[in-house]
Short mmCIF file of C-alpha atoms and ligand atoms in Angstrom, two decimals:
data_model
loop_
_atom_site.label_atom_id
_atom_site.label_comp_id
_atom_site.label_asym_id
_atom_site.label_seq_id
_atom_site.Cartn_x
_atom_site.Cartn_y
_atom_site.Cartn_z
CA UNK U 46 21.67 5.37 3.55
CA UNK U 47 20.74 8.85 1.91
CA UNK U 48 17.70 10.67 2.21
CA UNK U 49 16.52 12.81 -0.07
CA UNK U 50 14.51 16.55 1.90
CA UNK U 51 13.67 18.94 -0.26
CA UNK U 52 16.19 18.52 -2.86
CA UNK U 53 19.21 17.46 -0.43
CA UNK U 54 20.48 14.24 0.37
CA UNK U 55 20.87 13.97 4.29
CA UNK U 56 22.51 10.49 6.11
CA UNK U 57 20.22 8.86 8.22
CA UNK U 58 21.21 10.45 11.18
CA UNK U 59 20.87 13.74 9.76
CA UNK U 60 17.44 13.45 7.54
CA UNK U 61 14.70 15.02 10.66
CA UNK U 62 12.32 17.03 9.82
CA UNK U 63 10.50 20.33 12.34
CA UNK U 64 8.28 18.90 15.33
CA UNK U 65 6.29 22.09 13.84
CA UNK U 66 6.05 20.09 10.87
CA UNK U 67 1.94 19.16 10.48
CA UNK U 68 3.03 15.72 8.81
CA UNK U 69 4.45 15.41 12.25
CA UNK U 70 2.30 17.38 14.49
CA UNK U 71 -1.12 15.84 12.61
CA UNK U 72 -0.50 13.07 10.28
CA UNK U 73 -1.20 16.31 8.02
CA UNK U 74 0.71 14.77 4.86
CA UNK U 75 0.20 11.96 2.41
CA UNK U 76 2.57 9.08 1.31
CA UNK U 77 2.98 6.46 -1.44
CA UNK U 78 5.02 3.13 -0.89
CA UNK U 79 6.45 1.90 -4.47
CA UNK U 80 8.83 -0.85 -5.42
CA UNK U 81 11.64 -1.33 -7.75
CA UNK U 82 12.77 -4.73 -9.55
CA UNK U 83 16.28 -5.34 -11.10
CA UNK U 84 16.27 -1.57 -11.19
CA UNK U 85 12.78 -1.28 -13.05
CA UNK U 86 10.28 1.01 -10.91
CA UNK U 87 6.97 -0.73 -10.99
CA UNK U 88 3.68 1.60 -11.91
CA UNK U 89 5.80 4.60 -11.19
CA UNK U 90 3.21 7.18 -13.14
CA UNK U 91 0.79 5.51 -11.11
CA UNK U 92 2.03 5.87 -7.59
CA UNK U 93 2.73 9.56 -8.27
CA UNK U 94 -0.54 10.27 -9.82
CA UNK U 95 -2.44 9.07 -6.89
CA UNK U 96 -0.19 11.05 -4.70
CA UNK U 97 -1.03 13.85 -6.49
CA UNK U 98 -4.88 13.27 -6.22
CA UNK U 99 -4.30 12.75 -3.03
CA UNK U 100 -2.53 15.64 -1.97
CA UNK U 101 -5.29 17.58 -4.49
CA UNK U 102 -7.94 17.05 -1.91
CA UNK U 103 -6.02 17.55 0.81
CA UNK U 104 -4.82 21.19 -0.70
CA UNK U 105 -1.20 20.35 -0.38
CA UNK U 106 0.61 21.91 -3.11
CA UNK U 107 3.25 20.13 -4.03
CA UNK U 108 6.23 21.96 -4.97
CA UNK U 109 7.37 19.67 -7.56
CA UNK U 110 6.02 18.69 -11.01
CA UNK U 111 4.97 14.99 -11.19
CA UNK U 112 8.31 15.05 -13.75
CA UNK U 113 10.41 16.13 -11.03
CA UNK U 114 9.04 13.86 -8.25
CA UNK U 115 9.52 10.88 -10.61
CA UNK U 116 13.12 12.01 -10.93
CA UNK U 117 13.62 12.63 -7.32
CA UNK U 118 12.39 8.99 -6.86
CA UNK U 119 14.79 7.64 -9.24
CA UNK U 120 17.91 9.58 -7.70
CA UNK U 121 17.19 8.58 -4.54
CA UNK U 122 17.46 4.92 -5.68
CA UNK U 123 20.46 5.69 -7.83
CA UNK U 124 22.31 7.69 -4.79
CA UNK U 125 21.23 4.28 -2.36
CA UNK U 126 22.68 2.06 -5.49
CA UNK U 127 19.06 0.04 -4.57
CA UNK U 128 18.33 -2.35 -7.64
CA UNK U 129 15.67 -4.10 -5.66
CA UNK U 130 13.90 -2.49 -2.99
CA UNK U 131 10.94 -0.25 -1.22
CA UNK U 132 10.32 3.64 -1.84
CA UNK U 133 8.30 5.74 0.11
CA UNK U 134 7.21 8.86 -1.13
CA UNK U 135 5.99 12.24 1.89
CA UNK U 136 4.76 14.89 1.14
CA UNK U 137 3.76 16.90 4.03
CA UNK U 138 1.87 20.14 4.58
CA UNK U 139 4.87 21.87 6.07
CA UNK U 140 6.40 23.53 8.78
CA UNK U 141 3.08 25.67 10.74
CA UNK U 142 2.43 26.74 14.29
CA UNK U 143 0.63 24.20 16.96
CA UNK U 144 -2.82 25.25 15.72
CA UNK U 145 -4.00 22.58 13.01
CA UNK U 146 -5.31 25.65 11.22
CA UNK U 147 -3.48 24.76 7.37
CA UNK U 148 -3.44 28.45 6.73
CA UNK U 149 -0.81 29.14 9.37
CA UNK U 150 1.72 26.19 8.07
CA UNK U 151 3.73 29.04 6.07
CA UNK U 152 6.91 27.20 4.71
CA UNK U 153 6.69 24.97 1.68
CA UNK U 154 5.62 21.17 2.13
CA UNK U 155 8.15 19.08 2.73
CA UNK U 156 8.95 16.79 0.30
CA UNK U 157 10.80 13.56 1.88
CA UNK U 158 12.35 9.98 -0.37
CA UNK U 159 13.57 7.17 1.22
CA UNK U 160 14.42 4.05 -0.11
CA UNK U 161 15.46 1.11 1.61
CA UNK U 162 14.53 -3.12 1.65
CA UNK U 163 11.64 -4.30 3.63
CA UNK U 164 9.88 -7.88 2.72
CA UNK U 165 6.81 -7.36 4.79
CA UNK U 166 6.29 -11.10 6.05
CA UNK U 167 8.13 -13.41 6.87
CA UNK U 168 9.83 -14.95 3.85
CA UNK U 169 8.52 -18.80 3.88
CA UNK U 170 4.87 -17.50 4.20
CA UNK U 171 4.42 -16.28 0.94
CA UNK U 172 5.15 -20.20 0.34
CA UNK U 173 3.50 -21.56 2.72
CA UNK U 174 0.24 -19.06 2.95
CA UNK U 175 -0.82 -16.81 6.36
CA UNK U 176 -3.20 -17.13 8.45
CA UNK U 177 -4.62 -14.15 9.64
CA UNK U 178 -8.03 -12.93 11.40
CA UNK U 179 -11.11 -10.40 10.44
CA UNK U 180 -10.97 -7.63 13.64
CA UNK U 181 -13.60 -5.36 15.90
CA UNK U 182 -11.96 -2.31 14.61
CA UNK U 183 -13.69 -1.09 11.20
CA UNK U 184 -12.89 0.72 8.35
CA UNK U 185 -13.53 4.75 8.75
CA UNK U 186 -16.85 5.53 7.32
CA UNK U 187 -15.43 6.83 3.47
CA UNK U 188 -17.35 10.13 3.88
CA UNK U 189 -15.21 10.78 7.23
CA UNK U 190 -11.86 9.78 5.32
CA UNK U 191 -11.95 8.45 1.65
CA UNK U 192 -10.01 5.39 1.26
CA UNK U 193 -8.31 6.66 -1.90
CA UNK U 194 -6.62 9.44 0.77
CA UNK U 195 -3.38 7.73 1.83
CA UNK U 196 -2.44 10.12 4.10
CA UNK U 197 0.05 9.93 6.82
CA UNK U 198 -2.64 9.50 9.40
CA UNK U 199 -2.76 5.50 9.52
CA UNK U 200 -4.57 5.16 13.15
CA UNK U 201 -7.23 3.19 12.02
CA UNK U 202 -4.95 0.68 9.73
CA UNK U 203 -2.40 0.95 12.80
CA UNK U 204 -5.41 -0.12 15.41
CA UNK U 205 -6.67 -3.06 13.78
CA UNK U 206 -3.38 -3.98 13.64
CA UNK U 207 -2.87 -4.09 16.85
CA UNK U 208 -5.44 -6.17 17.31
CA UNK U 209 -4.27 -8.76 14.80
CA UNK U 210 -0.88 -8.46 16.87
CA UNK U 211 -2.40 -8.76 20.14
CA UNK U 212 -4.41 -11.96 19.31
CA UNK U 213 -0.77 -13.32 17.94
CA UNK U 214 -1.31 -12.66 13.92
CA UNK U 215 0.34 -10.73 11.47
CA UNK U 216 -2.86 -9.10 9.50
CA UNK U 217 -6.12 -8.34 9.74
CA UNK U 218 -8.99 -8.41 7.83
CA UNK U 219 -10.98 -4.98 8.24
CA UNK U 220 -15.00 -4.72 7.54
CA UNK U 221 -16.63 -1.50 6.19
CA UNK U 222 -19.38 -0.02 8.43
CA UNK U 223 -22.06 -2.16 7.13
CA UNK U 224 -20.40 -5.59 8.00
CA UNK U 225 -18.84 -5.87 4.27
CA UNK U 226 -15.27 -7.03 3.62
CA UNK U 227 -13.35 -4.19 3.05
CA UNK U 228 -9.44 -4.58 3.00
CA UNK U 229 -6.52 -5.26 5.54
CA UNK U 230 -4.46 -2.77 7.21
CA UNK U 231 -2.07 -2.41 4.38
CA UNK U 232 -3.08 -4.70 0.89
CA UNK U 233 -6.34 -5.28 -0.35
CA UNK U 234 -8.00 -8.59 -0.92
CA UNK U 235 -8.87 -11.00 -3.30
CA UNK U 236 -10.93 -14.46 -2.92
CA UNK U 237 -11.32 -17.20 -5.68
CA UNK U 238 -14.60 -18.77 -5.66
CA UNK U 239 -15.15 -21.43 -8.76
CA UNK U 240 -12.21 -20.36 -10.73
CA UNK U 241 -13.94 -16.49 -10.28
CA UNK U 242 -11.58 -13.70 -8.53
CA UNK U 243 -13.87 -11.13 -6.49
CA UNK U 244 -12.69 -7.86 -4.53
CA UNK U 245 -14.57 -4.89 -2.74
CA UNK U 246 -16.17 -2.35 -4.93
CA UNK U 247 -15.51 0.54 -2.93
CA UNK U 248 -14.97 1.05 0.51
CA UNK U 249 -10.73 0.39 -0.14
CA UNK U 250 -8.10 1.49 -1.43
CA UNK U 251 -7.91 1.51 -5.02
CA UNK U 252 -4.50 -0.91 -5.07
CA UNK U 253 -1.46 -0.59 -7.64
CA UNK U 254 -0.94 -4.17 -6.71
CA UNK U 255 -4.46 -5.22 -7.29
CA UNK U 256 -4.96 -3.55 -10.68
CA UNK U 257 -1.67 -5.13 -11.88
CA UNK U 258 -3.37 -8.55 -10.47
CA UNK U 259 -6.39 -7.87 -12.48
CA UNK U 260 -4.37 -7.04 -15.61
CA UNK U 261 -2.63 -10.37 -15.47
CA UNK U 262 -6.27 -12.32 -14.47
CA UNK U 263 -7.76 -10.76 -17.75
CA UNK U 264 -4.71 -11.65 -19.72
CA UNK U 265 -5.42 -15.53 -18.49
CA UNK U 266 -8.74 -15.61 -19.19
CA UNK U 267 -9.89 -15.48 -15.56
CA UNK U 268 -12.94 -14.28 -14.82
CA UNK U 269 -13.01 -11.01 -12.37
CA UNK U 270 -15.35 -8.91 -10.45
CA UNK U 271 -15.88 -6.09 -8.13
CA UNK U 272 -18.40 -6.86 -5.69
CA UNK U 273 -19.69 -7.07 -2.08
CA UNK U 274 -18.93 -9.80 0.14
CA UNK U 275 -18.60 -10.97 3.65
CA UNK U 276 -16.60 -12.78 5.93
CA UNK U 277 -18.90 -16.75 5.49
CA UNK U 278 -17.40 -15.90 1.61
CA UNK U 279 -14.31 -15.55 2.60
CA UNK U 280 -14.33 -18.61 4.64
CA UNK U 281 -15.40 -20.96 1.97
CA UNK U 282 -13.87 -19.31 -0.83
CA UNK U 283 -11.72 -21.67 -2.58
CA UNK U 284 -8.36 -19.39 -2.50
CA UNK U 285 -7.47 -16.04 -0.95
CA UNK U 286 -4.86 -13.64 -1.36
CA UNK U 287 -3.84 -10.42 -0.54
CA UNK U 288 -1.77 -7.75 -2.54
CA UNK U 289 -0.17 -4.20 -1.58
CA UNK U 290 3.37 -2.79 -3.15
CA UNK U 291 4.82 -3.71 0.50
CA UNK U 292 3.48 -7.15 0.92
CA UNK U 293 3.50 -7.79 -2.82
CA UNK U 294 1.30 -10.95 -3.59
CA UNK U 295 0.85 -12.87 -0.22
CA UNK U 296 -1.15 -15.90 -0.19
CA UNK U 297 -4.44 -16.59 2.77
CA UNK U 298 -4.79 -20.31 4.02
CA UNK U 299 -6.62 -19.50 7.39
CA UNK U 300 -9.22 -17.14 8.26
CA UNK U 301 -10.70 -16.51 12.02
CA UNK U 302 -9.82 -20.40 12.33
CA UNK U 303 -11.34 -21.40 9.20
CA UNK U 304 -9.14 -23.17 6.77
CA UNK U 305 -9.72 -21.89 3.05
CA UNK U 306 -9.54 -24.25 0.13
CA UNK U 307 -7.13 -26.86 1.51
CA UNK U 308 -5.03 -25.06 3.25
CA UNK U 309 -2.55 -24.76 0.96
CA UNK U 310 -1.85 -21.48 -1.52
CA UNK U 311 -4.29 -22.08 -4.23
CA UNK U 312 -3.36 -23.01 -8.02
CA UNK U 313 -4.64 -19.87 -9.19
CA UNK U 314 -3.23 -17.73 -6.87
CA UNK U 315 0.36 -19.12 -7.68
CA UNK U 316 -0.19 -18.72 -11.10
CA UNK U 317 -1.15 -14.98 -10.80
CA UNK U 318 2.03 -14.89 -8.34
CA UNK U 319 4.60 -16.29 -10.94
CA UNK U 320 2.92 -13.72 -13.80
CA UNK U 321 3.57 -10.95 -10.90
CA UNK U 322 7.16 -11.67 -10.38
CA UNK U 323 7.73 -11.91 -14.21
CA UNK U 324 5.60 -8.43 -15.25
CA UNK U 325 7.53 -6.79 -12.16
CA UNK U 326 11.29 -7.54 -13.78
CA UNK U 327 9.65 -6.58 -17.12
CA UNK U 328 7.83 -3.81 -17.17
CA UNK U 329 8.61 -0.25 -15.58
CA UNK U 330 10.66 2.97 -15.48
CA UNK U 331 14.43 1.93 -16.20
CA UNK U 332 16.68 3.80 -14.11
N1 PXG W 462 -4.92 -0.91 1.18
C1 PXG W 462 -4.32 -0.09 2.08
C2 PXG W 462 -5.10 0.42 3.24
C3 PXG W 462 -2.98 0.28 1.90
O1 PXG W 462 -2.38 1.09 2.77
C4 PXG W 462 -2.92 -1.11 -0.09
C5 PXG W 462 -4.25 -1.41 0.13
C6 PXG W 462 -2.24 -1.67 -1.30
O2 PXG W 462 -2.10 -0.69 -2.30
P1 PXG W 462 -0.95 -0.76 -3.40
O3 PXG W 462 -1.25 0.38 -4.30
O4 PXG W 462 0.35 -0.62 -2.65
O5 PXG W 462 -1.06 -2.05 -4.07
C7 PXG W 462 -2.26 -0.23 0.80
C8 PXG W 462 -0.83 0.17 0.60
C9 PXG W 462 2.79 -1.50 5.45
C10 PXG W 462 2.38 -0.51 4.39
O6 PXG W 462 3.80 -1.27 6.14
C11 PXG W 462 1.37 -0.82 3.51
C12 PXG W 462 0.95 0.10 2.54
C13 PXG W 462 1.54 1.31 2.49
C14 PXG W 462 2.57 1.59 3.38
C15 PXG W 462 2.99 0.69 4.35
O7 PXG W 462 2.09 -2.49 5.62
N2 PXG W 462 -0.07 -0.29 1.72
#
């Protein structure tokens, strides 16, 4: 495996980074996850304008154009000969003393690619559907840490799933502060109530995945909306499904206990699933 630092390829032995490094020392970075199919990279523009918004806010200059980081992405897939697989994209703020004063970090961020193959369930439950729980641990209040940030500080993701791992379950559902659905630890989600999708407003990520899932939805006719809900919705909604460039499209049969629909991966949500696996071998930046 090769991994691309700041313009090198290193072997996976060899790619470190500083422990003076804030991505390190902090969580002081951001990071997009991206996938390629039958060497096509999905959304590519897309993943590397939101880490470019997100590094905006965080005052991370990155040192290469959004041309050059799309090329970066695509060498480090063509040096890994991946034609199928899982990119993630770090930037961090850099190399900087052990104050978490960003003024003092005076190299350049560090710019780190790695590509490799990760399915992120277990294969026959995308088939089958998960069952998965709601947990204690909420969502950080947006005004403390905007969703849209996906920085490289994941605590709060990485605590409620801990919990979901601790009560023997893969995800977890997170609320928002005021006892709304919000997303899990690393997709967003969708429920199907009378043939109607329906998704957080706010309070979430903004999802690749999920836009490309609304795309498709409009495209059938389906009707969609952006809107509040809680967990009793979730538990009689009629199908549920979660997306995120790692898990992909994953379907929900069980929540906290409560068996949604009939238990089985919803027609709708297979249908949206077999458009996803078609649009993601179609569309995208040939390499
Ligand atoms: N919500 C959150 C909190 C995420 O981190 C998504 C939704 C889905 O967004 P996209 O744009 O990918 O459809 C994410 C992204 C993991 C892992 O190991 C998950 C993500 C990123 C990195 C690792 O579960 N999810």
């Amino acid at each position: 495996m090769k991994i691309y630092i700041n313009g090198k390829f290193y072997s996976k032995e060899n790619a470190t980074v500083s422990v003076f490094d804030h991505g390190f020392l902090y969580g002081d970075g951001a990071f997009e996850g991206i996938r390629a199919y039958d060497r096509l990279v999905f959304r590519l523009d897309e993943h590397i304008a939101r880490l470019y918004e997100t590094c905006h806010t965080m005052m991370i200059k990155v040192p290469l154009t959004k041309k050059e980081m799309g090329k970066a992405i695509v060498s480090t897939l063509k040096e890994n000969k991946i034609e199928n697989g899982y990119i993630r994209a770090i930037v961090t703020r850099g190399v900087g003393d052990l104050g978490l004063d960003p003024r003092k970090c005076y190299g350049a961020p560090t710019v780190i690619v790695i590509s490799d193959k990760i399915s992120l369930y277990p294969a026959e439950l995308y088939k089958k559907g998960m069952d998965i729980i709601t947990v204690p641990t909420v969502k950080n209040h947006p005004e403390a840490l905007n969703p849209q940030l996906k920085s490289l500080n994941y605590l709060n993701n990485i605590l409620a799933k801990i919990e979901a791992n601790n009560a023997g379950y893969n995800e977890a559902i997170m609320m928002d502060g005021s006892g709304y659905v919000g997303e899990c630890t690393g997709d967003n989600i969708v429920i199907i109530k009378d043939g109607k999708l329906s998704t957080p407003p706010h309070g979430r990520l903004k999802g690749i995945t999920l836009a490309a899932v609304m795309d498709l939805a409009a495209k059938f006719k389906i009707p969609a909306e952006e809107r509040l809900f809680t967990r009793h919705e979730v538990y009689n909604a009629d199908e549920c499904f979660l997306t995120g460039t790692a898990a992909e499209i994953i379907p929900i049969v069980k929540v906290d206990g409560r068996v949604i629909g009939n238990g089985k991966p919803g027609a709708i949500t297979n249908k949206l699933i077999t458009a996803f696996h078609t649009v993601t071998r179609k569309d995208g930046v040939k390499y």
